[in-house]
Amino acid sequence: MSIYVSHLIKTEDMQSILDKYNVNIEIVNFSSAMILDRQAYHIEEFNRGLEGYLHNRSISLHGPFVDMSPGSPDKEIRRVTLDRFNQCYSIAKEFKAKHMVFHSGFIPKVSYAPEWLE
């Protein structure tokens, strides 16, 4: 079994965990649209903070989730969602991520299931 530690904490705290345990990294930093809008800067900043920790561990990347709705009946919402997912996918390739996590955007009792699935 592989264990991934989510980088939802300060980089110094993450470094401490990675020094102590042989765990993998889930990068959450690029799940924010504001970060994706300045992705080159944030990729460099992330690499600087965890340099030396990325090459011998499996990486998972958490995709954007706030305001994302891949099953929306509104084609423009779906288009923006796909654009953001593709931005994150390109970052995942850069980090050689083995996994990506996306939320479906399906909200029980709110989303209309047949239309959402289509």
CSV table of C-alpha atoms in Angstrom, one decimal:
chain,number,residue,atom,x,y,z
A,1,MET,CA,0.0,0.0,0.0
A,2,SER,CA,1.2,3.5,-0.8
A,3,ILE,CA,0.6,6.3,1.6
A,4,TYR,CA,0.4,9.9,0.3
A,5,VAL,CA,0.7,12.9,2.6
A,6,SER,CA,-1.3,15.9,1.4
A,7,HIS,CA,0.7,19.2,1.2
A,8,LEU,CA,-1.9,21.2,3.1
A,9,ILE,CA,0.6,22.3,5.7
A,10,LYS,CA,3.5,24.7,5.8
A,11,THR,CA,6.4,23.5,3.6
A,12,GLU,CA,8.7,23.3,6.6
A,13,ASP,CA,6.3,20.9,8.3
A,14,MET,CA,6.0,18.9,5.1
A,15,GLN,CA,9.8,18.6,4.9
A,16,SER,CA,9.9,17.4,8.5
A,17,ILE,CA,7.4,14.6,7.7
A,18,LEU,CA,9.2,13.6,4.6
A,19,ASP,CA,12.5,13.5,6.5
A,20,LYS,CA,11.0,11.2,9.1
A,21,TYR,CA,8.7,8.9,7.0
A,22,ASN,CA,8.9,7.1,3.7
A,23,VAL,CA,5.7,8.5,2.3
A,24,ASN,CA,4.6,9.9,-1.0
A,25,ILE,CA,3.3,13.4,-1.8
A,26,GLU,CA,-0.1,14.7,-2.8
A,27,ILE,CA,0.4,18.1,-4.2
A,28,VAL,CA,-2.7,20.2,-3.4
A,29,ASN,CA,-1.2,23.6,-4.3
A,30,PHE,CA,-2.5,23.6,-7.9
A,31,SER,CA,-6.2,23.0,-7.0
A,32,SER,CA,-6.8,26.7,-6.8
A,33,ALA,CA,-7.7,28.8,-9.9
A,34,MET,CA,-5.7,31.7,-8.5
A,35,ILE,CA,-2.6,29.5,-8.4
A,36,LEU,CA,-3.3,28.1,-11.9
A,37,ASP,CA,-3.4,31.7,-13.2
A,38,ARG,CA,0.2,32.1,-12.1
A,39,GLN,CA,1.3,28.5,-12.5
A,40,ALA,CA,4.9,29.1,-13.7
A,41,TYR,CA,5.7,31.2,-10.6
A,42,HIS,CA,4.0,28.6,-8.3
A,43,ILE,CA,5.7,25.6,-9.9
A,44,GLU,CA,9.1,27.3,-9.3
A,45,GLU,CA,8.1,28.2,-5.7
A,46,PHE,CA,6.9,24.6,-5.0
A,47,ASN,CA,10.1,23.1,-6.5
A,48,ARG,CA,12.2,25.4,-4.4
A,49,GLY,CA,10.4,24.4,-1.2
A,50,LEU,CA,10.5,20.7,-1.8
A,51,GLU,CA,13.7,20.3,-3.9
A,52,GLY,CA,15.3,17.0,-3.1
A,53,TYR,CA,12.1,15.4,-1.9
A,54,LEU,CA,10.3,14.9,-5.2
A,55,HIS,CA,12.6,12.6,-7.1
A,56,ASN,CA,12.4,9.5,-4.9
A,57,ARG,CA,8.7,9.5,-4.2
A,58,SER,CA,5.4,9.0,-6.0
A,59,ILE,CA,3.5,12.1,-6.7
A,60,SER,CA,-0.3,12.6,-6.8
A,61,LEU,CA,-1.8,15.9,-7.9
A,62,HIS,CA,-5.1,17.2,-6.6
A,63,GLY,CA,-7.0,18.9,-9.4
A,64,PRO,CA,-9.1,22.1,-9.0
A,65,PHE,CA,-12.4,21.6,-7.3
A,66,VAL,CA,-13.9,25.0,-6.2
A,67,ASP,CA,-16.5,26.0,-8.8
A,68,MET,CA,-15.7,23.1,-11.0
A,69,SER,CA,-18.6,21.2,-12.4
A,70,PRO,CA,-17.7,18.7,-15.2
A,71,GLY,CA,-21.3,17.5,-15.4
A,72,SER,CA,-22.9,20.9,-15.6
A,73,PRO,CA,-25.7,21.2,-18.1
A,74,ASP,CA,-24.2,24.6,-18.9
A,75,LYS,CA,-21.7,24.0,-21.7
A,76,GLU,CA,-19.6,27.1,-20.8
A,77,ILE,CA,-19.2,25.8,-17.2
A,78,ARG,CA,-18.1,22.5,-18.6
A,79,ARG,CA,-15.7,24.3,-21.0
A,80,VAL,CA,-14.1,26.3,-18.1
A,81,THR,CA,-13.9,23.2,-15.9
A,82,LEU,CA,-12.2,21.2,-18.7
A,83,ASP,CA,-9.7,24.1,-19.3
A,84,ARG,CA,-8.8,24.1,-15.6
A,85,PHE,CA,-8.5,20.3,-15.5
A,86,ASN,CA,-6.2,20.4,-18.5
A,87,GLN,CA,-4.1,23.1,-16.9
A,88,CYS,CA,-3.7,20.8,-13.9
A,89,TYR,CA,-3.0,17.8,-16.1
A,90,SER,CA,-0.1,19.6,-17.8
A,91,ILE,CA,1.3,20.4,-14.3
A,92,ALA,CA,0.9,16.7,-13.3
A,93,LYS,CA,3.0,15.7,-16.4
A,94,GLU,CA,5.7,18.2,-15.4
A,95,PHE,CA,5.9,16.6,-11.9
A,96,LYS,CA,5.6,13.1,-13.4
A,97,ALA,CA,2.6,12.5,-11.1
A,98,LYS,CA,1.3,8.9,-11.1
A,99,HIS,CA,-2.2,9.9,-9.9
A,100,MET,CA,-4.6,12.8,-10.1
A,101,VAL,CA,-7.6,13.5,-7.9
A,102,PHE,CA,-10.6,15.3,-9.3
A,103,HIS,CA,-14.0,15.9,-7.7
A,104,SER,CA,-17.0,15.1,-9.8
A,105,GLY,CA,-19.0,18.2,-9.0
A,106,PHE,CA,-22.1,16.0,-8.5
A,107,ILE,CA,-24.3,17.2,-5.6
A,108,PRO,CA,-26.9,14.7,-4.4
A,109,LYS,CA,-30.5,16.2,-4.4
A,110,VAL,CA,-29.2,19.2,-6.3
A,111,SER,CA,-27.7,17.8,-9.5
A,112,TYR,CA,-30.1,16.1,-12.0
A,113,ALA,CA,-28.4,12.7,-12.3
A,114,PRO,CA,-29.4,11.6,-15.8
A,115,GLU,CA,-28.4,15.0,-17.3
A,116,TRP,CA,-25.3,15.2,-15.2
A,117,LEU,CA,-24.2,11.7,-16.3
A,118,GLU,CA,-24.8,12.5,-20.0
